[in-house]
Amino acid sequence: MVSNLVRYLPFAGFFFVCSSARAVLLSVLPLKALSLMGTAQLVSVLFFMVSACGVAVSLSVPMVLQRIGLHRCFLLSVFAMVASVVLLWTEAMWSFAAGMVLHVFGVTSMEVVLSLYIMQRIPRRQLPEFEPLRMVSAVVALSIGPWLGVYLQSRVADWLPYLIAIGGTVATLIYFRWLGLQLMSLPERLLPAGNPLRHIGRFFLQPRLRLAWGLILTRSSWWMMFIIYTPIYARESGLGELMGAAIVSIGSAWTLTLPFWGWFARRYSLRRLMYMGFTVAAGMSLLVFAVSGTPTVAIVLLAFAALGATMLDGSGHVLFLRAVHPLERSEMTGVFQTYRDVANLAVPGFFAVLLKFFALPVIFVGAAGWMLVGTFFSRYIPRRM
């Protein structure tokens, strides 16, 4: 086991470099959008429009992969990431929006490609040993990046986070070639199964798949709210950009507790874990709204709400994997993964409407509302899980 850990450590480190390239901009981008648009409501409109384009772009990734192959798709994602950062660097709204769309494509395509490389490089029996290494590598980057990006932008130079993001992307390419991943070929059976929308009817006819998709959509939507609106709330409430970015970093760092929550699910049941996670996240989000006039208290409660959402992350994709038929796994996985696109689209769209009529703290009521829905439906998780 120790020899396997040493063997896979360089590959796990690759995910630190890869995650660092985008983590440094995680809190910078919502704040940049606020500066360009002027209000949180207009930021929501912008993110909704970008996400609508991003969904269409994301759906093209499997087709691009099948047409040009794994290595070229990775190179395309690297180019898209670099080009997107250059556009995001500018001060024009149109170029920022175009950069966001390109950024979505770059991140999505790279995630798909790297997941395929993992399946090809790591034997299935050794995945339980590799996954904690990969997770820790990515989480360390996501815990440091949001705060570091805002700190460098506000205290050192406005352009520095963008330069680091470009440098991180180039370092990802260098690391990729150092690992020799460009020499690997992919069996056709591992390629994504084209456009997932072809299988959407079959997917939603199955109650357990609907439940798995709905619960993970709820969880993903909360994180979407947290990442976009926490820095904005901190700035608007007078706490400052650095405090908002620090809370995003702390919320990401909770992910290091995932091994414990995985153990909790195995020991006490997945149903109990998810019920508890939804309840904590919903309750804390409501408390954040209640004390939003006292930002120093609200921001601490928001960090603990992120802990509740992290409990839900402890379930991983177990509900889906237990529900899907083995012969349909490839097709159903494509539909299942659309939860990210729907969350990216629904959250800013929903808040664009709410913020038209209410003040910024209403976002915490909205987030608490859908987490309470998750609490209700988690009762339908089979008791034996």
Coordinates of C-alpha atoms in Angstrom, one line a residue:
M1 CA 0.0 0.0 0.0
V2 CA 2.8 2.4 0.9
S3 CA 4.5 1.7 -2.4
N4 CA 1.3 2.5 -4.3
L5 CA 1.0 5.8 -2.4
V6 CA 4.5 6.8 -3.3
R7 CA 3.9 5.7 -6.9
Y8 CA 0.8 7.8 -7.3
L9 CA 1.9 10.9 -5.4
P10 CA 3.3 12.6 -8.5
F11 CA 0.0 12.1 -10.4
A12 CA -2.0 13.3 -7.4
G13 CA 0.3 16.4 -7.2
F14 CA -0.8 17.1 -10.8
F15 CA -4.2 17.9 -9.5
F16 CA -2.8 20.5 -7.1
V17 CA -1.2 22.4 -10.0
C18 CA -4.3 22.0 -12.2
S19 CA -6.6 23.3 -9.4
S20 CA -4.3 26.2 -8.5
A21 CA -4.7 27.6 -11.9
R22 CA -8.4 28.3 -11.4
A23 CA -8.6 28.5 -7.6
V24 CA -6.7 31.8 -7.6
L25 CA -9.5 33.4 -9.6
L26 CA -12.4 31.8 -7.7
S27 CA -13.2 34.9 -5.6
V28 CA -11.6 37.4 -7.9
L29 CA -14.2 36.8 -10.7
P30 CA -17.4 37.6 -8.7
L31 CA -15.8 40.7 -7.4
K32 CA -14.6 41.7 -10.9
A33 CA -18.2 41.1 -12.2
L34 CA -19.5 43.3 -9.4
S35 CA -17.1 46.1 -10.3
L36 CA -18.2 45.9 -14.0
M37 CA -22.0 45.5 -13.4
G38 CA -22.5 47.7 -10.3
T39 CA -25.1 45.6 -8.4
A40 CA -25.4 42.0 -7.3
Q41 CA -28.7 41.7 -9.3
L42 CA -26.9 42.6 -12.5
V43 CA -24.1 40.2 -11.6
S44 CA -26.7 37.5 -11.3
V45 CA -28.0 38.4 -14.8
L46 CA -24.5 38.2 -16.2
F47 CA -23.8 34.9 -14.6
F48 CA -27.1 33.5 -15.9
M49 CA -26.4 34.5 -19.5
V50 CA -22.8 33.2 -19.2
S51 CA -24.1 29.9 -17.8
A52 CA -26.7 29.6 -20.6
C53 CA -23.9 29.8 -23.1
G54 CA -21.7 27.6 -20.9
V55 CA -24.3 24.8 -20.8
A56 CA -24.4 24.6 -24.6
V57 CA -20.6 24.7 -24.7
S58 CA -20.3 21.9 -22.1
L59 CA -22.6 19.6 -24.0
S60 CA -20.2 19.8 -26.9
V61 CA -17.3 18.3 -24.9
P62 CA -18.1 14.6 -25.5
M63 CA -18.5 15.2 -29.2
V64 CA -15.2 17.2 -29.3
L65 CA -13.5 14.4 -27.4
Q66 CA -14.7 11.7 -29.8
R67 CA -13.7 13.8 -32.8
I68 CA -10.2 15.0 -31.9
G69 CA -9.1 12.5 -29.2
L70 CA -8.0 12.7 -25.6
H71 CA -4.6 14.4 -25.9
R72 CA -5.8 17.1 -28.4
C73 CA -8.8 17.8 -26.2
F74 CA -6.5 18.4 -23.3
L75 CA -4.4 20.8 -25.3
L76 CA -7.6 22.5 -26.4
S77 CA -8.8 22.9 -22.8
V78 CA -5.4 24.4 -21.9
F79 CA -5.6 26.9 -24.7
A80 CA -9.2 27.8 -23.7
M81 CA -8.1 28.4 -20.1
V82 CA -5.2 30.7 -21.1
A83 CA -7.4 32.6 -23.6
S84 CA -10.2 32.9 -21.1
V85 CA -7.9 34.4 -18.5
V86 CA -6.6 37.0 -21.0
L87 CA -10.2 38.0 -21.7
L88 CA -11.1 38.1 -18.0
W89 CA -8.2 40.4 -17.4
T90 CA -9.7 43.1 -19.5
E91 CA -12.0 45.8 -18.3
A92 CA -14.7 45.5 -21.0
M93 CA -17.9 43.8 -20.1
W94 CA -18.2 41.9 -23.4
S95 CA -14.7 40.5 -23.2
F96 CA -15.3 39.5 -19.5
A97 CA -18.5 37.7 -20.5
A98 CA -16.7 35.9 -23.4
G99 CA -13.9 35.0 -21.1
M100 CA -16.3 33.5 -18.6
V101 CA -17.9 31.3 -21.3
L102 CA -14.5 30.2 -22.5
H103 CA -13.4 29.5 -18.9
V104 CA -16.5 27.2 -18.4
F105 CA -15.5 25.2 -21.5
G106 CA -11.8 25.0 -20.4
V107 CA -12.7 23.8 -16.9
T108 CA -15.4 21.4 -18.1
S109 CA -13.3 19.8 -20.8
M110 CA -10.3 19.5 -18.6
E111 CA -12.3 17.8 -15.9
V112 CA -13.7 15.3 -18.4
V113 CA -10.3 14.5 -19.9
L114 CA -8.6 14.1 -16.5
S115 CA -11.3 11.8 -15.2
L116 CA -10.7 9.6 -18.2
Y117 CA -6.9 9.6 -17.6
I118 CA -7.6 8.5 -14.0
M119 CA -9.7 5.6 -15.2
Q120 CA -7.0 4.6 -17.6
R121 CA -3.9 5.1 -15.4
I122 CA -5.2 3.9 -12.0
P123 CA -6.4 0.3 -11.6
R124 CA -9.9 0.2 -10.3
R125 CA -8.9 -1.7 -7.1
Q126 CA -6.4 1.0 -6.3
L127 CA -8.8 3.9 -6.7
P128 CA -9.7 4.0 -3.0
E129 CA -6.0 4.6 -2.3
F130 CA -5.5 7.2 -5.0
E131 CA -8.7 9.2 -4.5
P132 CA -7.8 10.6 -1.0
L133 CA -4.5 11.8 -2.5
R134 CA -6.2 13.5 -5.4
M135 CA -8.8 15.1 -3.2
V136 CA -6.3 16.5 -0.7
S137 CA -4.2 17.9 -3.5
A138 CA -7.1 19.7 -5.1
V139 CA -8.6 20.9 -1.7
V140 CA -5.3 22.4 -0.6
A141 CA -5.2 24.5 -3.8
L142 CA -8.9 25.5 -3.4
S143 CA -8.4 26.4 0.2
I144 CA -5.5 28.7 -0.5
G145 CA -6.4 30.1 -3.9
P146 CA -9.6 32.2 -3.2
W147 CA -8.0 34.3 -0.4
L148 CA -4.6 34.5 -2.1
G149 CA -6.1 35.8 -5.4
V150 CA -8.0 38.6 -3.7
Y151 CA -5.0 39.4 -1.4
L152 CA -2.6 39.8 -4.3
Q153 CA -5.1 41.8 -6.4
S154 CA -5.9 44.2 -3.6
R155 CA -2.5 44.5 -1.9
V156 CA 0.1 43.9 -4.6
A157 CA -1.1 44.3 -8.2
D158 CA -4.4 44.0 -9.9
W159 CA -3.0 41.9 -12.7
L160 CA -1.1 39.4 -10.6
P161 CA -3.8 36.8 -10.0
Y162 CA -4.5 36.6 -13.7
L163 CA -0.8 36.1 -14.4
I164 CA -0.6 33.4 -11.8
A165 CA -3.6 31.7 -13.4
I166 CA -1.9 31.7 -16.8
G167 CA 1.3 30.5 -15.2
G168 CA -0.5 27.7 -13.4
T169 CA -2.2 26.6 -16.7
V170 CA 1.2 26.5 -18.5
A171 CA 2.6 24.6 -15.5
T172 CA -0.3 22.1 -15.8
L173 CA 0.7 21.5 -19.4
I174 CA 4.4 21.0 -18.5
Y175 CA 3.5 18.7 -15.6
F176 CA 1.2 16.7 -18.0
R177 CA 4.0 16.1 -20.4
W178 CA 6.4 15.3 -17.6
L179 CA 4.0 12.5 -16.4
G180 CA 3.9 11.2 -20.0
L181 CA 0.1 11.3 -20.2
Q182 CA 0.3 12.4 -23.8
L183 CA 1.5 8.9 -24.7
M184 CA -1.5 7.2 -23.3
S185 CA -4.3 6.0 -25.6
L186 CA -7.9 5.5 -24.5
P187 CA -10.1 2.5 -25.3
E188 CA -13.2 3.4 -27.2
R189 CA -15.4 1.9 -24.4
L190 CA -14.2 4.7 -22.0
L191 CA -15.2 7.6 -24.3
P192 CA -18.3 9.6 -23.1
A193 CA -21.5 8.5 -24.8
G194 CA -22.2 11.6 -27.0
N195 CA -24.9 14.1 -26.2
P196 CA -26.5 13.1 -22.9
L197 CA -29.8 14.8 -23.8
R198 CA -30.6 11.7 -26.0
H199 CA -31.0 9.7 -22.8
I200 CA -32.8 12.2 -20.6
G201 CA -36.2 10.6 -20.9
R202 CA -35.0 7.2 -19.8
F203 CA -33.1 8.7 -16.9
F204 CA -36.0 10.6 -15.4
L205 CA -38.4 7.6 -15.7
Q206 CA -36.4 6.0 -12.9
P207 CA -37.3 7.3 -9.4
R208 CA -34.0 6.5 -7.7
L209 CA -32.1 8.3 -10.5
R210 CA -34.4 11.3 -10.2
L211 CA -33.8 11.4 -6.4
A212 CA -30.0 11.1 -6.8
W213 CA -29.9 13.9 -9.4
G214 CA -32.2 16.2 -7.5
L215 CA -30.3 15.9 -4.2
I216 CA -26.9 16.5 -5.8
L217 CA -28.4 19.4 -7.8
T218 CA -29.5 20.9 -4.4
R219 CA -26.1 20.5 -2.9
S220 CA -24.3 21.9 -6.0
S221 CA -26.6 24.9 -6.1
W222 CA -25.7 25.8 -2.5
W223 CA -22.0 25.8 -3.3
M224 CA -22.7 27.9 -6.4
M225 CA -24.4 30.5 -4.2
F226 CA -21.5 30.3 -1.7
I227 CA -18.8 30.8 -4.2
I228 CA -20.4 33.7 -6.1
Y229 CA -22.2 35.6 -3.4
T230 CA -20.0 35.3 -0.3
P231 CA -17.3 37.7 -1.6
I232 CA -20.1 40.1 -2.9
Y233 CA -21.9 40.0 0.5
A234 CA -18.6 40.7 2.4
R235 CA -17.8 43.7 0.2
E236 CA -21.3 45.1 0.3
S237 CA -21.6 44.7 4.1
G238 CA -18.4 46.5 4.8
L239 CA -16.4 43.4 5.9
G240 CA -14.1 43.8 2.8
E241 CA -13.1 41.6 -0.1
L242 CA -10.4 39.8 1.9
M243 CA -12.8 38.5 4.5
G244 CA -15.2 37.2 1.9
A245 CA -12.4 35.4 0.1
A246 CA -11.1 34.0 3.4
I247 CA -14.6 32.5 4.1
V248 CA -14.6 30.9 0.7
S249 CA -11.2 29.4 1.4
I250 CA -12.4 28.1 4.8
G251 CA -15.5 26.7 3.3
S252 CA -13.4 24.8 0.7
A253 CA -11.0 23.6 3.4
W254 CA -13.9 21.8 5.2
T255 CA -13.6 19.3 2.3
L256 CA -10.6 17.9 4.2
T257 CA -13.1 16.4 6.6
L258 CA -14.6 14.2 3.9
P259 CA -12.9 11.0 5.0
F260 CA -14.7 11.4 8.4
W261 CA -18.1 12.0 6.7
G262 CA -17.5 9.0 4.5
W263 CA -16.9 6.9 7.6
F264 CA -20.0 8.4 9.2
A265 CA -22.1 7.3 6.2
R266 CA -20.8 3.8 6.4
R267 CA -21.2 3.6 10.2
Y268 CA -24.6 5.2 10.6
S269 CA -26.1 5.3 7.1
L270 CA -26.0 7.6 4.1
R271 CA -29.6 8.6 4.7
R272 CA -28.8 10.0 8.2
L273 CA -25.7 11.8 6.9
M274 CA -27.6 13.6 4.1
Y275 CA -30.5 14.5 6.3
M276 CA -28.1 16.0 8.8
G277 CA -26.1 17.8 6.2
F278 CA -29.2 19.4 4.5
T279 CA -30.5 20.4 8.0
V280 CA -27.3 22.0 9.1
A281 CA -26.8 23.9 5.8
A282 CA -30.5 25.1 5.7
G283 CA -30.6 26.1 9.4
M284 CA -27.3 28.0 9.3
S285 CA -28.3 29.7 6.0
L286 CA -31.5 31.0 7.7
L287 CA -29.5 32.2 10.7
V288 CA -27.1 34.1 8.3
F289 CA -30.2 35.9 6.9
A290 CA -31.5 36.6 10.4
V291 CA -28.3 38.2 11.5
S292 CA -27.2 39.7 8.2
G293 CA -27.3 43.1 9.7
T294 CA -24.4 42.0 11.9
P295 CA -21.9 40.9 9.2
T296 CA -19.2 39.7 11.6
V297 CA -21.6 37.1 13.0
A298 CA -23.3 36.3 9.7
I299 CA -20.0 35.5 8.0
V300 CA -19.0 33.0 10.7
L301 CA -22.4 31.3 10.5
L302 CA -21.9 31.1 6.7
A303 CA -18.6 29.2 7.2
F304 CA -20.5 26.7 9.4
A305 CA -23.2 26.4 6.8
A306 CA -20.5 25.3 4.4
L307 CA -19.6 22.5 6.8
G308 CA -23.2 21.3 6.5
A309 CA -22.8 21.3 2.7
T310 CA -19.5 19.4 3.1
M311 CA -21.3 16.7 4.9
L312 CA -23.3 16.2 1.8
D313 CA -20.2 16.0 -0.3
G314 CA -19.3 13.0 1.9
S315 CA -21.9 11.0 0.0
G316 CA -20.1 11.5 -3.2
H317 CA -22.0 9.9 -6.1
V318 CA -23.1 6.8 -4.1
L319 CA -26.8 7.3 -4.6
F320 CA -26.4 7.5 -8.4
L321 CA -23.9 4.6 -8.5
R322 CA -26.2 2.4 -6.5
A323 CA -29.2 3.2 -8.6
V324 CA -27.9 3.1 -12.1
H325 CA -28.1 -0.2 -14.1
P326 CA -24.5 -1.4 -15.0
L327 CA -25.4 -1.7 -18.7
E328 CA -26.6 1.9 -18.8
R329 CA -23.9 3.5 -16.7
S330 CA -22.1 5.3 -19.6
E331 CA -25.4 6.9 -21.0
M332 CA -26.9 7.7 -17.6
T333 CA -23.6 9.3 -16.3
G334 CA -23.9 11.9 -19.1
V335 CA -27.4 12.9 -17.9
F336 CA -26.4 12.8 -14.3
Q337 CA -23.5 15.2 -14.7
T338 CA -25.9 17.8 -16.1
Y339 CA -26.6 18.8 -12.5
R340 CA -23.6 21.1 -12.7
D341 CA -24.9 22.9 -15.7
V342 CA -28.4 23.2 -14.3
A343 CA -27.0 24.6 -11.0
N344 CA -24.8 27.0 -12.9
L345 CA -27.9 28.2 -14.8
A346 CA -30.6 28.1 -12.1
V347 CA -28.9 29.8 -9.2
P348 CA -28.0 33.1 -10.8
G349 CA -31.2 33.1 -12.8
F350 CA -33.3 32.6 -9.6
F351 CA -31.3 35.3 -7.7
A352 CA -31.5 37.7 -10.6
V353 CA -35.3 37.7 -10.1
L354 CA -35.1 37.8 -6.2
L355 CA -32.6 40.6 -6.1
K356 CA -34.8 42.7 -8.4
F357 CA -37.2 43.1 -5.5
F358 CA -35.2 42.4 -2.3
A359 CA -31.9 43.3 -0.7
L360 CA -28.8 41.0 -1.0
P361 CA -29.3 38.9 2.1
V362 CA -32.4 37.3 0.5
I363 CA -30.0 35.0 -1.2
F364 CA -29.5 33.1 2.1
V365 CA -33.3 32.6 2.4
G366 CA -33.4 31.2 -1.1
A367 CA -30.4 28.9 -0.5
A368 CA -32.0 27.7 2.8
G369 CA -35.3 27.1 1.0
W370 CA -33.9 24.6 -1.5
M371 CA -31.7 22.9 1.2
L372 CA -34.9 22.4 3.2
V373 CA -36.4 20.7 0.1
G374 CA -33.3 18.5 0.1
T375 CA -34.0 17.7 3.8
F376 CA -37.5 16.6 3.0
F377 CA -36.5 14.4 0.0
S378 CA -33.6 12.8 1.8
R379 CA -36.2 10.8 3.7
Y380 CA -36.8 8.8 0.5
I381 CA -33.2 7.5 0.5
P382 CA -33.5 3.7 1.2
R383 CA -32.9 3.0 4.9
R384 CA -30.4 0.3 4.1
M385 CA -28.0 2.8 2.5

